[in-house]
């Protein structure tokens, strides 16, 4: 018989707030047709669990979660990593999702958190050789540790005479919640996102955000969710929930406002406040633009159009085209330039998030003293960070513009 089955070593790291040592383990033969639900049931069998009225969740090394359909829908609102659709463990085959050498996590009972480290062996096995049968479900063919263990083994190589190996100086990364290591997700194509929103193409919008790093562009992603909910609600709801949770966790200017608006869309309840179809890009430019070029402007509360101060001057734009803010004062909202403090804080925040210590130090030095903005832009360009900086700073500016509107009783419609 060909060696086509996976050999999966499962070690119980701990649970109920305690780490086990030595880690008890079982080695399973897992066939090509076996699902993750099959493996979850086999693990619970092997580790002597009689109360199965608890949830089981697998987490792969790239952060994907495999669990039952209802739990997966609830966990789609993750606040970290790329947005991914949940994976149903009743359908997902183990052999198709992981290969030799792969490591993944299995957690039983999300309350007590019985956590297991699962490692796929480098060599596949023949079930007839290791089990003597070809079972319909995964079965263990080797094991150790006190569950209790039928042979009294306390660790993988226990010969009954050796002393237990020394406990590691630090708990396993899984117990420290530092596993899996953060995977570098592909950067979101901001142009593609904006084009999808402008075209009101929900399928294109969802394709643009799925599996991408969206944490620096949440305000811009959030702008497309109402449209996507209207066209493809079922596909969009997990994305909306994730963005809401990420906005709440990030808690920047305007993030709470947008989270409330998106939650209202999920619940199908109307927004409170005056609805105005504002272009937040244009509004943020007016609020935070160069004060040497303009002193401010006005927002038309009927159309959402943003006007520079010069638009109200008949001498500059002509008598027939000049807007008259005094004739209909309730129609216009005054827009005054904010200070450069917010823009400087954006540079501080961008510098602090850099993992490269040398680069972070250079950015921090660049923003000290006169000429900080030009030095910072030059350094960002030289470090090939211009696109990241644009996405990061634009999102913060849009958030501040959204918060400004909310403070004036206005919601973006």
Short mmCIF file of C-alpha atoms in Angstrom, two decimals:
data_model
loop_
_atom_site.label_atom_id
_atom_site.label_comp_id
_atom_site.label_asym_id
_atom_site.label_seq_id
_atom_site.Cartn_x
_atom_site.Cartn_y
_atom_site.Cartn_z
CA UNK A 1 0.00 0.00 0.00
CA UNK A 2 1.37 3.48 -0.90
CA UNK A 3 2.28 5.89 1.89
CA UNK A 4 -0.42 8.51 1.27
CA UNK A 5 -1.63 9.34 4.79
CA UNK A 6 -0.36 12.21 6.91
CA UNK A 7 1.28 11.56 10.27
CA UNK A 8 0.19 14.35 12.63
CA UNK A 9 1.75 14.75 16.07
CA UNK A 10 -0.57 16.49 18.54
CA UNK A 11 0.81 17.72 21.89
CA UNK A 12 -1.34 19.18 24.63
CA UNK A 13 0.36 22.42 25.77
CA UNK A 14 -2.06 23.30 28.53
CA UNK A 15 -5.46 24.58 29.50
CA UNK A 16 -7.48 26.25 32.25
CA UNK A 17 -4.66 28.77 32.66
CA UNK A 18 -1.94 26.18 33.33
CA UNK A 19 0.89 24.90 31.15
CA UNK A 20 1.54 21.16 31.14
CA UNK A 21 5.04 19.73 31.21
CA UNK A 22 6.09 17.38 29.78
CA UNK A 23 3.50 17.88 27.08
CA UNK A 24 1.42 14.72 26.59
CA UNK A 25 1.00 13.75 22.96
CA UNK A 26 -0.54 11.41 20.40
CA UNK A 27 0.51 10.72 16.82
CA UNK A 28 -2.40 10.36 14.38
CA UNK A 29 -2.70 8.77 10.97
CA UNK A 30 -4.87 11.14 8.90
CA UNK A 31 -6.23 10.08 5.51
CA UNK A 32 -6.74 12.13 2.33
CA UNK A 33 -10.53 12.26 2.80
CA UNK A 34 -10.54 13.23 6.47
CA UNK A 35 -11.84 16.69 7.41
CA UNK A 36 -10.71 18.95 10.20
CA UNK A 37 -13.92 18.03 12.03
CA UNK A 38 -12.87 14.38 11.80
CA UNK A 39 -9.48 15.30 13.25
CA UNK A 40 -11.06 17.40 16.05
CA UNK A 41 -13.24 14.45 17.09
CA UNK A 42 -10.25 12.09 16.99
CA UNK A 43 -8.15 14.44 19.15
CA UNK A 44 -10.94 14.79 21.67
CA UNK A 45 -11.27 11.00 21.75
CA UNK A 46 -7.55 10.49 22.28
CA UNK A 47 -7.35 13.11 25.03
CA UNK A 48 -10.26 11.55 26.95
CA UNK A 49 -12.89 14.26 26.61
CA UNK A 50 -16.39 13.14 27.45
CA UNK A 51 -18.15 16.53 27.48
CA UNK A 52 -18.16 17.60 23.82
CA UNK A 53 -20.52 20.57 24.24
CA UNK A 54 -17.69 23.04 23.58
CA UNK A 55 -16.26 24.69 20.49
CA UNK A 56 -13.24 23.42 18.57
CA UNK A 57 -11.07 25.78 16.51
CA UNK A 58 -8.02 25.18 14.30
CA UNK A 59 -5.64 28.06 13.52
CA UNK A 60 -3.18 27.71 10.64
CA UNK A 61 0.26 29.31 10.58
CA UNK A 62 -0.95 32.06 8.21
CA UNK A 63 -3.74 33.04 10.64
CA UNK A 64 -6.66 31.35 8.87
CA UNK A 65 -9.29 29.93 11.21
CA UNK A 66 -11.08 26.61 10.60
CA UNK A 67 -14.12 25.88 12.75
CA UNK A 68 -17.84 25.19 12.51
CA UNK A 69 -19.85 27.50 10.25
CA UNK A 70 -21.63 29.47 13.01
CA UNK A 71 -18.48 30.01 15.08
CA UNK A 72 -16.55 31.03 11.96
CA UNK A 73 -19.11 33.71 11.15
CA UNK A 74 -18.77 35.09 14.68
CA UNK A 75 -14.97 35.07 14.54
CA UNK A 76 -14.83 36.89 11.19
CA UNK A 77 -14.65 40.18 13.09
CA UNK A 78 -10.96 39.77 13.89
CA UNK A 79 -9.09 42.99 14.67
CA UNK A 80 -5.76 41.85 13.23
CA UNK A 81 -4.34 40.41 10.06
CA UNK A 82 -5.93 40.28 6.62
CA UNK A 83 -9.67 39.86 6.21
CA UNK A 84 -10.41 36.24 5.29
CA UNK A 85 -13.67 34.32 4.90
CA UNK A 86 -14.20 31.65 7.59
CA UNK A 87 -13.42 28.02 6.67
CA UNK A 88 -15.93 25.30 7.59
CA UNK A 89 -14.11 22.39 9.23
CA UNK A 90 -16.87 19.98 8.25
CA UNK A 91 -15.85 20.45 4.61
CA UNK A 92 -12.14 21.37 4.68
CA UNK A 93 -9.84 18.37 4.12
CA UNK A 94 -6.74 18.24 6.33
CA UNK A 95 -4.49 16.95 3.54
CA UNK A 96 -5.50 19.80 1.24
CA UNK A 97 -4.89 22.57 3.80
CA UNK A 98 -1.60 21.44 5.38
CA UNK A 99 1.37 19.45 4.12
CA UNK A 100 4.48 17.74 5.51
CA UNK A 101 6.28 19.93 8.03
CA UNK A 102 3.30 22.25 8.62
CA UNK A 103 2.48 23.43 12.13
CA UNK A 104 -0.97 24.47 13.27
CA UNK A 105 -2.96 24.97 16.45
CA UNK A 106 -6.03 23.23 17.81
CA UNK A 107 -8.05 24.73 20.67
CA UNK A 108 -10.83 22.85 22.43
CA UNK A 109 -13.29 24.77 24.64
CA UNK A 110 -12.67 28.49 24.08
CA UNK A 111 -13.33 29.12 27.78
CA UNK A 112 -10.83 26.70 29.31
CA UNK A 113 -8.63 26.93 26.18
CA UNK A 114 -7.17 23.43 25.99
CA UNK A 115 -4.46 24.26 23.48
CA UNK A 116 -2.64 21.76 21.25
CA UNK A 117 0.36 22.04 18.98
CA UNK A 118 -0.11 20.01 15.80
CA UNK A 119 2.81 19.18 13.52
CA UNK A 120 2.57 17.24 10.26
CA UNK A 121 5.36 14.68 9.87
CA UNK A 122 7.83 15.04 7.01
CA UNK A 123 7.17 11.43 5.95
CA UNK A 124 3.74 10.11 5.01
CA UNK A 125 2.55 6.76 6.36
CA UNK A 126 0.65 3.66 5.30
CA UNK A 127 -2.29 3.10 7.72
CA UNK A 128 -2.00 -0.68 7.29
CA UNK A 129 1.59 -0.54 8.54
CA UNK A 130 1.02 1.70 11.56
CA UNK A 131 -2.56 0.73 12.50
CA UNK A 132 -3.17 -2.61 10.84
CA UNK A 133 -6.40 -1.25 9.36
CA UNK A 134 -7.56 1.48 7.02
CA UNK A 135 -9.94 3.42 9.34
CA UNK A 136 -12.75 5.76 8.27
CA UNK A 137 -11.54 8.46 10.69
CA UNK A 138 -8.14 9.65 11.95
CA UNK A 139 -6.68 7.34 14.59
CA UNK A 140 -3.69 7.64 16.92
CA UNK A 141 -0.93 5.06 16.50
CA UNK A 142 1.57 6.34 19.07
CA UNK A 143 1.42 8.43 22.21
CA UNK A 144 2.88 9.54 25.54
CA UNK A 145 2.01 11.59 28.59
CA UNK A 146 -0.41 11.41 31.49
CA UNK A 147 -3.96 11.60 30.24
CA UNK A 148 -3.37 8.90 31.57
CA UNK A 149 -1.24 7.07 29.04
CA UNK A 150 -1.78 3.31 28.81
CA UNK A 151 1.98 2.66 28.69
CA UNK A 152 3.00 5.20 31.31
CA UNK A 153 5.15 7.27 28.95
CA UNK A 154 5.69 10.83 30.19
CA UNK A 155 7.37 12.33 27.09
CA UNK A 156 8.07 11.26 23.51
CA UNK A 157 11.38 9.45 24.18
CA UNK A 158 10.65 8.26 27.74
CA UNK A 159 12.36 4.89 28.30
CA UNK A 160 11.18 4.50 31.90
CA UNK A 161 14.60 5.29 33.36
CA UNK A 162 15.65 8.73 32.13
CA UNK A 163 14.84 11.88 34.06
CA UNK A 164 12.33 14.31 32.54
CA UNK A 165 13.91 16.90 30.24
CA UNK A 166 14.34 20.38 31.68
CA UNK A 167 11.39 22.71 31.36
CA UNK A 168 12.04 25.47 28.79
CA UNK A 169 12.94 28.86 30.26
CA UNK A 170 9.87 30.43 28.64
CA UNK A 171 6.39 29.10 27.88
CA UNK A 172 5.63 28.04 24.33
CA UNK A 173 4.76 31.01 22.05
CA UNK A 174 1.22 29.66 21.69
CA UNK A 175 0.68 30.07 25.44
CA UNK A 176 2.04 33.62 25.24
CA UNK A 177 -0.45 34.50 22.48
CA UNK A 178 2.51 35.33 20.22
CA UNK A 179 1.74 32.54 17.74
CA UNK A 180 1.29 32.48 14.85
CA UNK A 181 3.83 35.15 14.02
CA UNK A 182 2.26 38.03 12.15
CA UNK A 183 2.21 37.19 8.47
CA UNK A 184 3.00 40.01 6.07
CA UNK A 185 -0.21 40.29 4.09
CA UNK A 186 -0.18 41.72 0.55
CA UNK A 187 -0.60 45.48 0.50
CA UNK A 188 -4.02 46.70 -0.57
CA UNK A 189 -4.09 48.41 -3.97
CA UNK A 190 -5.58 51.77 -3.00
CA UNK A 191 -6.26 52.76 -6.60
CA UNK A 192 -8.16 49.52 -7.21
CA UNK A 193 -10.16 50.06 -4.02
CA UNK A 194 -11.16 53.58 -4.97
CA UNK A 195 -12.04 52.62 -8.53
CA UNK A 196 -14.24 49.78 -7.27
CA UNK A 197 -16.07 52.16 -4.92
CA UNK A 198 -16.47 54.82 -7.63
CA UNK A 199 -17.85 52.20 -10.03
CA UNK A 200 -20.17 50.87 -7.29
CA UNK A 201 -18.91 47.36 -8.06
CA UNK A 202 -19.37 45.27 -4.91
CA UNK A 203 -17.64 42.16 -6.32
CA UNK A 204 -14.60 44.20 -7.29
CA UNK A 205 -14.60 45.93 -3.89
CA UNK A 206 -14.69 42.62 -1.99
CA UNK A 207 -11.92 41.19 -4.18
CA UNK A 208 -9.80 44.29 -3.48
CA UNK A 209 -9.97 43.92 0.32
CA UNK A 210 -10.03 40.15 0.85
CA UNK A 211 -6.69 38.79 2.03
CA UNK A 212 -5.10 42.26 2.02
CA UNK A 213 -3.56 44.40 4.75
CA UNK A 214 -6.30 46.95 5.42
CA UNK A 215 -5.38 48.26 8.87
CA UNK A 216 -3.93 51.56 7.58
CA UNK A 217 -6.86 52.30 5.24
CA UNK A 218 -9.91 51.46 7.35
CA UNK A 219 -11.61 54.79 6.70
CA UNK A 220 -11.20 54.28 2.96
CA UNK A 221 -12.34 50.65 3.07
CA UNK A 222 -15.31 51.62 5.23
CA UNK A 223 -16.47 54.07 2.57
CA UNK A 224 -17.30 51.16 0.25
CA UNK A 225 -19.08 48.91 2.71
CA UNK A 226 -22.58 50.50 2.50
CA UNK A 227 -22.55 50.00 -1.27
CA UNK A 228 -21.33 46.42 -0.93
CA UNK A 229 -23.92 45.62 1.74
CA UNK A 230 -26.67 46.85 -0.56
CA UNK A 231 -25.53 44.67 -3.46
CA UNK A 232 -24.05 41.58 -1.77
CA UNK A 233 -25.05 41.60 1.88
CA UNK A 234 -24.21 38.00 2.74
CA UNK A 235 -20.67 38.25 1.36
CA UNK A 236 -20.10 41.71 2.83
CA UNK A 237 -21.34 41.19 6.40
CA UNK A 238 -18.15 39.40 7.64
CA UNK A 239 -16.01 42.16 6.07
CA UNK A 240 -18.17 44.87 7.66
CA UNK A 241 -17.97 43.22 11.07
CA UNK A 242 -14.20 42.91 10.83
CA UNK A 243 -13.79 46.56 9.81
CA UNK A 244 -16.07 47.68 12.66
CA UNK A 245 -14.01 45.76 15.19
CA UNK A 246 -10.74 47.03 13.73
CA UNK A 247 -11.97 50.62 13.84
CA UNK A 248 -13.04 50.18 17.47
CA UNK A 249 -9.66 48.70 18.37
CA UNK A 250 -7.69 51.39 16.49
CA UNK A 251 -9.83 54.20 17.97
CA UNK A 252 -8.38 57.03 15.88
CA UNK A 253 -10.11 60.28 14.97
CA UNK A 254 -13.39 59.48 13.20
CA UNK A 255 -13.02 55.72 13.69
CA UNK A 256 -15.80 55.54 16.27
CA UNK A 257 -18.10 57.57 14.02
CA UNK A 258 -17.51 55.28 11.05
CA UNK A 259 -17.91 52.16 13.21
CA UNK A 260 -21.29 53.43 14.41
CA UNK A 261 -22.40 54.17 10.84
CA UNK A 262 -21.36 50.73 9.58
CA UNK A 263 -23.03 49.01 12.52
CA UNK A 264 -26.24 50.87 11.73
CA UNK A 265 -25.95 49.56 8.16
CA UNK A 266 -25.56 46.00 9.43
CA UNK A 267 -28.61 46.41 11.65
CA UNK A 268 -30.58 48.17 8.90
CA UNK A 269 -31.34 51.19 11.08
CA UNK A 270 -31.18 54.80 9.82
CA UNK A 271 -28.27 57.04 10.77
CA UNK A 272 -28.81 59.96 13.12
CA UNK A 273 -27.91 63.47 12.01
CA UNK A 274 -28.05 65.37 8.73
CA UNK A 275 -27.02 63.23 5.74
CA UNK A 276 -24.72 65.02 3.28
CA UNK A 277 -22.92 63.34 0.30
CA UNK A 278 -19.49 64.77 1.16
CA UNK A 279 -16.26 63.93 -0.65
CA UNK A 280 -14.07 63.40 2.42
CA UNK A 281 -10.88 63.68 0.37
CA UNK A 282 -11.80 67.18 -0.74
CA UNK A 283 -13.01 68.13 2.72
CA UNK A 284 -9.78 66.95 4.37
CA UNK A 285 -7.70 68.89 1.84
CA UNK A 286 -9.67 72.04 2.63
CA UNK A 287 -9.38 71.54 6.40
CA UNK A 288 -5.69 70.65 6.40
CA UNK A 289 -4.43 72.38 3.24
CA UNK A 290 -1.64 74.92 2.94
CA UNK A 291 -2.76 78.10 4.79
CA UNK A 292 -0.58 80.17 2.45
CA UNK A 293 -2.77 79.12 -0.47
CA UNK A 294 -6.18 79.46 1.15
CA UNK A 295 -7.72 80.62 4.41
CA UNK A 296 -10.51 78.06 4.31
CA UNK A 297 -13.80 77.55 2.55
CA UNK A 298 -17.41 76.36 2.75
CA UNK A 299 -19.35 73.09 2.55
CA UNK A 300 -22.65 73.11 0.68
CA UNK A 301 -24.94 71.10 2.97
CA UNK A 302 -27.34 70.37 0.08
CA UNK A 303 -24.90 69.03 -2.49
CA UNK A 304 -21.84 68.11 -0.41
CA UNK A 305 -19.68 70.29 -2.65
CA UNK A 306 -16.59 71.87 -1.04
CA UNK A 307 -15.70 75.43 -2.07
CA UNK A 308 -12.61 77.51 -1.45
CA UNK A 309 -13.00 81.01 0.01
CA UNK A 310 -12.33 82.47 -3.40
CA UNK A 311 -15.62 80.97 -4.67
CA UNK A 312 -17.47 83.56 -2.59
CA UNK A 313 -15.56 86.49 -4.08
CA UNK A 314 -17.30 87.96 -7.19
CA UNK A 315 -14.13 89.79 -8.15
CA UNK A 316 -12.22 86.52 -8.46
CA UNK A 317 -14.82 84.12 -9.89
CA UNK A 318 -17.34 86.52 -11.40
CA UNK A 319 -20.70 87.84 -10.25
CA UNK A 320 -22.69 85.04 -11.90
CA UNK A 321 -20.72 82.13 -10.44
CA UNK A 322 -19.88 83.40 -6.95
CA UNK A 323 -21.66 81.63 -4.10
CA UNK A 324 -23.63 83.79 -1.66
CA UNK A 325 -23.25 82.33 1.82
CA UNK A 326 -25.10 85.23 3.43
CA UNK A 327 -28.28 84.72 1.41
CA UNK A 328 -28.78 81.15 2.70
CA UNK A 329 -26.66 80.86 5.87
CA UNK A 330 -28.20 77.51 6.87
CA UNK A 331 -27.02 75.99 3.62
CA UNK A 332 -23.31 76.59 4.26
CA UNK A 333 -20.86 75.23 6.82
CA UNK A 334 -17.72 77.28 7.35
CA UNK A 335 -14.43 75.39 6.93
CA UNK A 336 -11.39 76.88 8.66
CA UNK A 337 -7.89 75.52 8.30
CA UNK A 338 -6.67 73.45 11.25
CA UNK A 339 -3.15 73.81 12.62
CA UNK A 340 -0.24 71.70 11.36
CA UNK A 341 -0.18 69.87 14.68
CA UNK A 342 -2.32 66.98 13.39
CA UNK A 343 -0.04 66.50 10.39
CA UNK A 344 3.01 66.47 12.65
CA UNK A 345 1.38 63.89 14.91
CA UNK A 346 0.79 61.73 11.83
CA UNK A 347 4.53 61.78 11.15
CA UNK A 348 5.25 60.85 14.77
CA UNK A 349 2.82 57.91 14.60
CA UNK A 350 4.24 56.71 11.26
CA UNK A 351 7.79 56.82 12.62
CA UNK A 352 6.83 54.90 15.78
CA UNK A 353 5.33 52.01 13.80
CA UNK A 354 8.52 51.25 11.85
CA UNK A 355 10.11 47.94 12.88
CA UNK A 356 13.57 48.90 11.60
CA UNK A 357 15.17 50.68 14.58
CA UNK A 358 17.65 52.64 12.44
CA UNK A 359 14.92 53.88 10.09
CA UNK A 360 12.67 54.76 13.01
CA UNK A 361 15.45 56.80 14.60
CA UNK A 362 16.14 58.65 11.32
CA UNK A 363 12.46 59.52 10.91
CA UNK A 364 12.23 60.73 14.49
CA UNK A 365 15.24 62.99 13.99
CA UNK A 366 13.82 64.31 10.71
CA UNK A 367 10.68 65.70 12.35
CA UNK A 368 12.52 67.76 14.93
CA UNK A 369 12.69 71.51 14.41
CA UNK A 370 12.02 73.79 11.46
CA UNK A 371 11.60 72.13 8.05
CA UNK A 372 10.32 68.88 9.58
CA UNK A 373 7.67 68.24 6.91
CA UNK A 374 10.02 68.55 3.93
CA UNK A 375 12.78 66.50 5.59
CA UNK A 376 10.28 63.81 6.52
CA UNK A 377 8.87 63.61 2.96
CA UNK A 378 12.37 63.35 1.49
CA UNK A 379 13.34 60.56 3.87
CA UNK A 380 10.10 58.65 3.27
CA UNK A 381 10.74 58.88 -0.48
CA UNK A 382 14.35 57.69 -0.14
CA UNK A 383 13.20 54.73 1.99
CA UNK A 384 10.55 53.70 -0.60
CA UNK A 385 7.79 54.34 1.93
CA UNK A 386 5.90 56.98 -0.04
CA UNK A 387 2.91 54.75 -0.84
CA UNK A 388 2.66 53.53 2.76
CA UNK A 389 2.87 57.08 4.06
CA UNK A 390 0.23 58.30 1.61
CA UNK A 391 -2.21 55.55 2.61
CA UNK A 392 -1.51 56.05 6.33
CA UNK A 393 -1.73 59.86 6.39
CA UNK A 394 -4.71 60.04 4.02
CA UNK A 395 -6.70 57.67 6.20
CA UNK A 396 -6.02 59.75 9.31
CA UNK A 397 -6.98 62.97 7.49
CA UNK A 398 -10.23 61.42 6.26
CA UNK A 399 -10.96 60.25 9.81
CA UNK A 400 -10.48 63.77 11.15
CA UNK A 401 -12.74 65.16 8.41
CA UNK A 402 -15.43 62.60 9.32
CA UNK A 403 -15.14 63.54 13.00
CA UNK A 404 -15.40 67.24 12.12
CA UNK A 405 -18.68 66.58 10.31
CA UNK A 406 -20.02 64.47 13.19
CA UNK A 407 -19.21 67.27 15.64
CA UNK A 408 -21.45 69.48 13.47
CA UNK A 409 -24.28 66.94 13.41
CA UNK A 410 -23.50 65.70 9.90
CA UNK A 411 -23.15 62.13 8.66
CA UNK A 412 -21.61 61.19 5.31
CA UNK A 413 -24.39 59.95 3.03
#
